[in-house]
Amino acid sequence: MKKAACTSGREEIIMSFLSTDKPKPQILDVRITAQTKVFQIQSVDLQFANGQHRTYERLTPSRRPAVMVMALEGDNLLMVREYAVGSERYELGCVKGLIDAGETPEQAALRELQEEIGLGARRLEPLRMFYVNPSHMFGPMYAFVARDLYPSVLKGDEPEPLEIVRVPLARLDELIDDDQFGDARTLAALMLLQRAIGTAK
Amino acid sequence: MKKAACTSGREEIIMSFLSTDKPKPQILDVRITAQTKVFQIQSVDLQFANGQHRTYERLTPSRRPAVMVMALEGDNLLMVREYAVGSERYELGCVKGLIDAGETPEQAALRELQEEIGLGARRLEPLRMFYVNPSHMFGPMYAFVARDLYPSVLKGDEPEPLEIVRVPLARLDELIDDDQFGDARTLAALMLLQRAIGTAK
């Protein structure tokens, strides 16, 4: 996609959403300011094109991207309910997990499916890749649709078996419309699934 | 929404997505394991209902939720392009920012609109609240639709003026379908906007 018009120096009527004439800020320094078992925090010194300096913090860009799997069984989406320590409640979501070293996203998706809900899949279609939060981290997540499921259990590291929740595809709108539900990643994936299978509102 | 049926101890055909019979894990201890200017990391010791122990890490649940504003001007959505240190590139997104102490989400939305694109709004409608990542953090984000815009500039703390990008509502699908684009929050908000204004695919 190309620029269509520029109405001023600051505005443009376009969709060239990744390209911009602006040179990127120069990264002057990157330091690790904290390190725990799971998280590493970096402090990044930047010089913007106009000469302004800023120091921003970010979680170290993930070397391990993640997968999300929308498992379809007939007219149902198989979701899981798992405890989330961030919100301190059981959250409804899709099968998901980190990609292990040496794994492709497809392999990780099939492994997580077997670990989390004890099912293999004969068909796996990529749905989309998205990011968790480009401002402070950079976690790419690959979403897949899995079909033609069959029983196949792999042992995962979950502290308790995940509750499996069958959501009729015709009722996905109820989830999408409910403010009580709502990890942005799951919400995006549900609406992408609706677009892909043609059940969007 | 109520449970409709239980097919086994582990499965249920329902949508009671927040309620579960399972008692929540008990939080035995919460410790701060790292503290930087922006981030605080906690280590949380949990005992699950089945007796299993786990220690999870999380970013300290945000005391400052955030807002996202979908600014509509005629048949265009006004988006902004801002440098994201997580992805190290300019990202197209919507006006957004943290809610300041003492502010309502509405007040924060109107302030950010003036700071980031120099516009006030006579109409502000809530679109939805969603979460950034309940697994490791708990950042609620309130999305709004702003209409009846008028020039009104407030000084923000951006290092450089944000580039304003006018995206025709009829072309939102191009963004949604483009893998190169894609903060999950923005993606979810764009599809929610399409549902709300009736331009979904």
CSV table of N, CA and C in Angstrom, one decimal, chain A residues 51-161:
chain,number,residue,atom,x,y,z
A,51,GLY,N,16.6,15.2,17.7
A,51,GLY,CA,17.6,15.5,18.7
A,51,GLY,C,17.2,15.2,20.2
A,52,GLN,N,15.9,15.0,20.4
A,52,GLN,CA,15.4,14.7,21.7
A,52,GLN,C,16.0,13.4,22.3
A,53,HIS,N,16.3,13.4,23.5
A,53,HIS,CA,16.8,12.1,24.2
A,53,HIS,C,15.7,11.6,25.1
A,54,ARG,N,15.6,10.3,25.2
A,54,ARG,CA,14.7,9.7,26.1
A,54,ARG,C,15.3,8.4,26.6
A,55,THR,N,15.0,8.0,27.8
A,55,THR,CA,15.3,6.7,28.3
A,55,THR,C,14.0,5.9,28.5
A,56,TYR,N,13.8,4.8,27.8
A,56,TYR,CA,12.6,4.0,28.0
A,56,TYR,C,13.0,2.7,28.6
A,57,GLU,N,12.1,2.1,29.3
A,57,GLU,CA,12.3,0.7,29.8
A,57,GLU,C,11.4,-0.2,29.0
A,58,ARG,N,12.0,-1.4,28.9
A,58,ARG,CA,11.2,-2.5,28.2
A,58,ARG,C,11.5,-3.8,28.8
A,59,LEU,N,10.6,-4.7,28.7
A,59,LEU,CA,10.9,-6.1,29.0
A,59,LEU,C,11.8,-6.6,27.8
A,60,THR,N,12.8,-7.3,28.1
A,60,THR,CA,13.7,-7.8,27.0
A,60,THR,C,12.9,-8.5,25.9
A,61,PRO,N,13.1,-8.0,24.7
A,61,PRO,CA,12.3,-8.6,23.6
A,61,PRO,C,12.4,-10.2,23.7
A,62,SER,N,11.3,-10.8,23.7
A,62,SER,CA,11.2,-12.2,23.9
A,62,SER,C,11.9,-13.0,22.8
A,63,ARG,N,12.8,-13.9,23.3
A,63,ARG,CA,13.4,-14.8,22.3
A,63,ARG,C,12.5,-16.0,22.0
A,64,ARG,N,11.5,-16.1,22.8
A,64,ARG,CA,10.6,-17.2,22.6
A,64,ARG,C,9.2,-16.7,22.3
A,65,PRO,N,8.8,-16.6,21.0
A,65,PRO,CA,7.5,-16.3,20.7
A,65,PRO,C,6.5,-17.3,21.2
A,66,ALA,N,5.2,-17.0,21.0
A,66,ALA,CA,4.2,-17.9,21.6
A,66,ALA,C,3.2,-18.3,20.5
A,67,VAL,N,2.4,-19.3,20.9
A,67,VAL,CA,1.3,-19.8,20.0
A,67,VAL,C,0.0,-19.7,20.7
A,68,MET,N,-1.1,-19.6,19.9
A,68,MET,CA,-2.4,-19.7,20.4
A,68,MET,C,-3.2,-20.7,19.5
A,69,VAL,N,-3.9,-21.6,20.0
A,69,VAL,CA,-4.6,-22.6,19.1
A,69,VAL,C,-6.1,-22.5,19.3
A,70,MET,N,-6.8,-22.3,18.3
A,70,MET,CA,-8.3,-22.3,18.3
A,70,MET,C,-8.7,-23.7,17.8
A,71,ALA,N,-9.1,-24.6,18.8
A,71,ALA,CA,-9.4,-25.9,18.5
A,71,ALA,C,-10.9,-26.1,18.2
A,72,LEU,N,-11.2,-26.5,16.9
A,72,LEU,CA,-12.6,-26.6,16.5
A,72,LEU,C,-13.0,-28.1,16.5
A,73,GLU,N,-14.1,-28.4,17.1
A,73,GLU,CA,-14.7,-29.7,17.1
A,73,GLU,C,-16.1,-29.5,16.7
A,74,GLY,N,-16.4,-29.9,15.5
A,74,GLY,CA,-17.8,-29.6,15.0
A,74,GLY,C,-18.1,-28.1,15.0
A,75,ASP,N,-19.2,-27.8,15.6
A,75,ASP,CA,-19.6,-26.4,15.7
A,75,ASP,C,-19.2,-25.7,17.0
A,76,ASN,N,-18.2,-26.4,17.7
A,76,ASN,CA,-17.7,-25.8,19.0
A,76,ASN,C,-16.3,-25.4,18.9
A,77,LEU,N,-16.0,-24.4,19.7
A,77,LEU,CA,-14.6,-24.0,19.9
A,77,LEU,C,-14.2,-24.6,21.3
A,78,LEU,N,-13.1,-25.3,21.4
A,78,LEU,CA,-12.7,-25.8,22.7
A,78,LEU,C,-11.8,-24.8,23.3
A,79,MET,N,-12.3,-24.3,24.4
A,79,MET,CA,-11.5,-23.3,25.2
A,79,MET,C,-11.0,-23.9,26.5
A,80,VAL,N,-10.1,-23.2,27.2
A,80,VAL,CA,-9.7,-23.8,28.5
A,80,VAL,C,-9.8,-22.7,29.5
A,81,ARG,N,-10.0,-23.1,30.8
A,81,ARG,CA,-10.1,-22.2,31.8
A,81,ARG,C,-8.8,-22.4,32.7
A,82,GLU,N,-8.1,-21.4,32.9
A,82,GLU,CA,-6.8,-21.6,33.6
A,82,GLU,C,-6.6,-20.4,34.6
A,83,TYR,N,-5.9,-20.7,35.7
A,83,TYR,CA,-5.7,-19.7,36.7
A,83,TYR,C,-4.7,-18.7,36.2
A,84,ALA,N,-5.0,-17.4,36.3
A,84,ALA,CA,-4.0,-16.3,35.8
A,84,ALA,C,-3.6,-15.5,37.0
A,85,VAL,N,-2.3,-15.5,37.3
A,85,VAL,CA,-1.9,-14.9,38.5
A,85,VAL,C,-1.9,-13.4,38.4
A,86,GLY,N,-1.9,-12.9,37.2
A,86,GLY,CA,-2.0,-11.4,36.9
A,86,GLY,C,-3.3,-10.9,37.4
A,87,SER,N,-4.4,-11.6,37.0
A,87,SER,CA,-5.8,-11.1,37.4
A,87,SER,C,-6.3,-11.8,38.7
A,88,GLU,N,-5.5,-12.8,39.1
A,88,GLU,CA,-5.9,-13.6,40.3
A,88,GLU,C,-7.3,-14.2,40.2
A,89,ARG,N,-7.6,-14.7,39.0
A,89,ARG,CA,-8.9,-15.4,38.8
A,89,ARG,C,-8.7,-16.4,37.7
A,90,TYR,N,-9.7,-17.4,37.6
A,90,TYR,CA,-9.6,-18.3,36.5
A,90,TYR,C,-10.1,-17.6,35.2
A,91,GLU,N,-9.3,-17.6,34.2
A,91,GLU,CA,-9.6,-16.9,32.9
A,91,GLU,C,-9.9,-17.9,31.8
A,92,LEU,N,-10.9,-17.6,31.1
A,92,LEU,CA,-11.2,-18.4,29.9
A,92,LEU,C,-10.4,-18.0,28.7
A,93,GLY,N,-9.7,-18.9,28.1
A,93,GLY,CA,-8.9,-18.5,26.9
A,93,GLY,C,-8.8,-19.7,26.0
A,94,CYS,N,-7.8,-19.6,25.1
A,94,CYS,CA,-7.6,-20.7,24.2
A,94,CYS,C,-6.3,-21.4,24.6
A,95,VAL,N,-6.1,-22.5,24.0
A,95,VAL,CA,-4.8,-23.2,24.3
A,95,VAL,C,-3.7,-22.3,23.8
A,96,LYS,N,-2.7,-22.1,24.7
A,96,LYS,CA,-1.6,-21.3,24.3
A,96,LYS,C,-0.3,-21.6,25.1
A,97,GLY,N,0.8,-21.2,24.6
A,97,GLY,CA,2.1,-21.5,25.3
A,97,GLY,C,3.2,-21.0,24.5
A,98,LEU,N,4.4,-21.0,25.1
A,98,LEU,CA,5.6,-20.5,24.5
A,98,LEU,C,6.2,-21.6,23.5
A,99,ILE,N,6.8,-21.1,22.5
A,99,ILE,CA,7.5,-22.0,21.5
A,99,ILE,C,8.8,-22.4,22.1
A,100,ASP,N,9.1,-23.7,22.2
A,100,ASP,CA,10.3,-24.2,22.8
A,100,ASP,C,11.5,-24.0,21.8
A,101,ALA,N,12.7,-24.0,22.3
A,101,ALA,CA,13.9,-23.9,21.4
A,101,ALA,C,13.8,-25.0,20.4
A,102,GLY,N,14.1,-24.7,19.1
A,102,GLY,CA,14.1,-25.7,18.0
A,102,GLY,C,12.8,-26.0,17.4
A,103,GLU,N,11.7,-25.6,18.1
A,103,GLU,CA,10.4,-25.9,17.5
A,103,GLU,C,9.9,-24.8,16.5
A,104,THR,N,9.1,-25.3,15.5
A,104,THR,CA,8.4,-24.3,14.7
A,104,THR,C,7.2,-23.9,15.4
A,105,PRO,N,6.5,-22.8,15.0
A,105,PRO,CA,5.2,-22.5,15.6
A,105,PRO,C,4.2,-23.6,15.4
A,106,GLU,N,4.2,-24.3,14.3
A,106,GLU,CA,3.3,-25.4,14.1
A,106,GLU,C,3.5,-26.5,15.1
A,107,GLN,N,4.8,-26.9,15.3
A,107,GLN,CA,5.1,-27.9,16.2
A,107,GLN,C,4.7,-27.6,17.7
A,108,ALA,N,4.9,-26.3,18.0
A,108,ALA,CA,4.5,-25.8,19.4
A,108,ALA,C,3.0,-25.9,19.5
A,109,ALA,N,2.3,-25.5,18.5
A,109,ALA,CA,0.8,-25.5,18.5
A,109,ALA,C,0.3,-26.9,18.8
A,110,LEU,N,0.9,-27.9,18.0
A,110,LEU,CA,0.4,-29.3,18.2
A,110,LEU,C,0.8,-29.9,19.5
A,111,ARG,N,1.9,-29.5,20.1
A,111,ARG,CA,2.4,-29.9,21.4
A,111,ARG,C,1.5,-29.4,22.5
A,112,GLU,N,1.2,-28.1,22.4
A,112,GLU,CA,0.4,-27.4,23.5
A,112,GLU,C,-1.0,-28.0,23.5
A,113,LEU,N,-1.5,-28.3,22.3
A,113,LEU,CA,-2.9,-28.9,22.2
A,113,LEU,C,-2.9,-30.2,22.9
A,114,GLN,N,-1.9,-31.0,22.7
A,114,GLN,CA,-1.9,-32.3,23.4
A,114,GLN,C,-1.6,-32.2,24.9
A,115,GLU,N,-0.8,-31.2,25.3
A,115,GLU,CA,-0.5,-31.0,26.7
A,115,GLU,C,-1.7,-30.4,27.5
A,116,GLU,N,-2.4,-29.5,26.8
A,116,GLU,CA,-3.4,-28.7,27.6
A,116,GLU,C,-4.8,-29.4,27.5
A,117,ILE,N,-5.1,-30.0,26.4
A,117,ILE,CA,-6.5,-30.6,26.3
A,117,ILE,C,-6.5,-32.0,25.8
A,118,GLY,N,-5.3,-32.6,25.7
A,118,GLY,CA,-5.2,-34.0,25.4
A,118,GLY,C,-5.7,-34.4,24.0
A,119,LEU,N,-5.5,-33.5,23.0
A,119,LEU,CA,-6.0,-33.7,21.7
A,119,LEU,C,-4.9,-33.4,20.6
A,120,GLY,N,-4.8,-34.3,19.7
A,120,GLY,CA,-3.9,-34.0,18.5
A,120,GLY,C,-4.8,-33.4,17.4
A,121,ALA,N,-4.2,-32.9,16.3
A,121,ALA,CA,-5.0,-32.3,15.2
A,121,ALA,C,-4.4,-32.8,13.9
A,122,ARG,N,-5.2,-33.2,13.0
A,122,ARG,CA,-4.8,-33.6,11.7
A,122,ARG,C,-4.6,-32.4,10.8
A,123,ARG,N,-5.3,-31.3,11.1
A,123,ARG,CA,-5.2,-30.1,10.2
A,123,ARG,C,-4.9,-28.9,11.1
A,124,LEU,N,-4.0,-28.1,10.7
A,124,LEU,CA,-3.6,-26.9,11.4
A,124,LEU,C,-3.4,-25.8,10.4
A,125,GLU,N,-4.2,-24.7,10.5
A,125,GLU,CA,-4.1,-23.6,9.6
A,125,GLU,C,-3.7,-22.4,10.3
A,126,PRO,N,-2.8,-21.6,9.8
A,126,PRO,CA,-2.4,-20.4,10.4
A,126,PRO,C,-3.5,-19.4,10.3
A,127,LEU,N,-3.8,-18.7,11.4
A,127,LEU,CA,-4.9,-17.7,11.4
A,127,LEU,C,-4.3,-16.3,11.2
A,128,ARG,N,-3.3,-16.0,12.1
A,128,ARG,CA,-2.6,-14.7,12.0
A,128,ARG,C,-1.6,-14.6,13.0
A,129,MET,N,-0.6,-13.7,12.9
A,129,MET,CA,0.4,-13.4,13.9
A,129,MET,C,0.0,-12.0,14.5
A,130,PHE,N,0.1,-11.9,15.8
A,130,PHE,CA,0.0,-10.5,16.3
A,130,PHE,C,1.0,-10.3,17.5
A,131,TYR,N,1.0,-9.1,18.0
A,131,TYR,CA,2.0,-8.8,19.0
A,131,TYR,C,1.2,-8.5,20.3
A,132,VAL,N,1.9,-8.8,21.4
A,132,VAL,CA,1.3,-8.6,22.7
A,132,VAL,C,1.3,-7.1,23.1
A,133,ASN,N,2.4,-6.5,23.0
A,133,ASN,CA,2.5,-5.1,23.4
A,133,ASN,C,3.8,-4.5,22.9
A,134,PRO,N,3.8,-3.9,21.7
A,134,PRO,CA,5.1,-3.4,21.1
A,134,PRO,C,5.7,-2.3,21.9
A,135,SER,N,4.9,-1.6,22.8
A,135,SER,CA,5.5,-0.5,23.5
A,135,SER,C,6.6,-0.9,24.5
A,136,HIS,N,6.3,-2.0,25.2
A,136,HIS,CA,7.2,-2.4,26.3
A,136,HIS,C,7.8,-3.8,26.2
A,137,MET,N,7.3,-4.5,25.2
A,137,MET,CA,7.8,-5.8,25.0
A,137,MET,C,7.6,-6.2,23.6
A,138,PHE,N,7.9,-7.4,23.2
A,138,PHE,CA,7.8,-7.6,21.8
A,138,PHE,C,7.5,-9.1,21.6
A,139,GLY,N,6.3,-9.5,22.1
A,139,GLY,CA,6.0,-10.9,22.1
A,139,GLY,C,5.1,-11.2,20.9
A,140,PRO,N,5.7,-11.8,19.8
A,140,PRO,CA,4.9,-12.2,18.7
A,140,PRO,C,4.1,-13.5,19.1
A,141,MET,N,2.9,-13.6,18.7
A,141,MET,CA,2.1,-14.8,19.0
A,141,MET,C,1.4,-15.2,17.7
A,142,TYR,N,1.6,-16.5,17.4
A,142,TYR,CA,1.1,-17.1,16.2
A,142,TYR,C,-0.2,-17.8,16.5
A,143,ALA,N,-1.3,-17.4,15.9
A,143,ALA,CA,-2.6,-18.1,16.2
A,143,ALA,C,-2.9,-19.0,15.1
A,144,PHE,N,-3.4,-20.2,15.5
A,144,PHE,CA,-3.7,-21.3,14.5
A,144,PHE,C,-5.2,-21.7,14.7
A,145,VAL,N,-5.8,-22.3,13.7
A,145,VAL,CA,-7.0,-23.0,13.8
A,145,VAL,C,-6.7,-24.5,13.7
A,146,ALA,N,-7.1,-25.3,14.6
A,146,ALA,CA,-6.9,-26.8,14.6
A,146,ALA,C,-8.2,-27.5,14.3
A,147,ARG,N,-8.2,-28.5,13.4
A,147,ARG,CA,-9.4,-29.2,13.1
A,147,ARG,C,-9.0,-30.7,13.0
A,148,ASP,N,-10.1,-31.6,12.8
A,148,ASP,CA,-9.9,-33.0,12.8
A,148,ASP,C,-9.1,-33.5,14.0
A,149,LEU,N,-9.6,-33.3,15.1
A,149,LEU,CA,-9.0,-33.6,16.4
A,149,LEU,C,-9.1,-35.1,16.7
A,150,TYR,N,-8.1,-35.6,17.5
A,150,TYR,CA,-8.2,-37.0,17.9
A,150,TYR,C,-7.4,-37.0,19.3
A,151,PRO,N,-7.8,-38.0,20.1
A,151,PRO,CA,-7.2,-38.1,21.4
A,151,PRO,C,-5.8,-38.4,21.4
A,152,SER,N,-5.0,-37.6,22.1
A,152,SER,CA,-3.5,-37.8,22.1
A,152,SER,C,-3.0,-36.9,23.3
A,153,VAL,N,-2.5,-37.6,24.3
A,153,VAL,CA,-2.2,-36.8,25.5
A,153,VAL,C,-0.6,-36.7,25.6
A,154,LEU,N,-0.2,-35.4,25.9
A,154,LEU,CA,1.2,-35.2,26.2
A,154,LEU,C,1.2,-34.6,27.6
A,155,LYS,N,2.2,-34.9,28.4
A,155,LYS,CA,2.3,-34.4,29.8
A,155,LYS,C,2.9,-32.9,29.8
A,156,GLY,N,2.1,-32.0,30.3
A,156,GLY,CA,2.6,-30.6,30.4
A,156,GLY,C,3.1,-30.3,31.8
A,157,ASP,N,3.3,-29.0,32.1
A,157,ASP,CA,3.8,-28.7,33.4
A,157,ASP,C,2.7,-27.9,34.2
A,158,GLU,N,1.4,-28.1,33.8
A,158,GLU,CA,0.3,-27.4,34.5
A,158,GLU,C,0.2,-28.0,35.9
A,159,PRO,N,-0.1,-27.1,36.9
A,159,PRO,CA,-0.2,-27.6,38.3
A,159,PRO,C,-1.5,-28.4,38.5
A,160,GLU,N,-2.5,-28.2,37.7
A,160,GLU,CA,-3.8,-28.9,37.8
A,160,GLU,C,-4.3,-29.0,36.3
A,161,PRO,N,-5.1,-30.1,36.1
A,161,PRO,CA,-5.7,-30.2,34.7
A,161,PRO,C,-6.5,-29.0,34.4
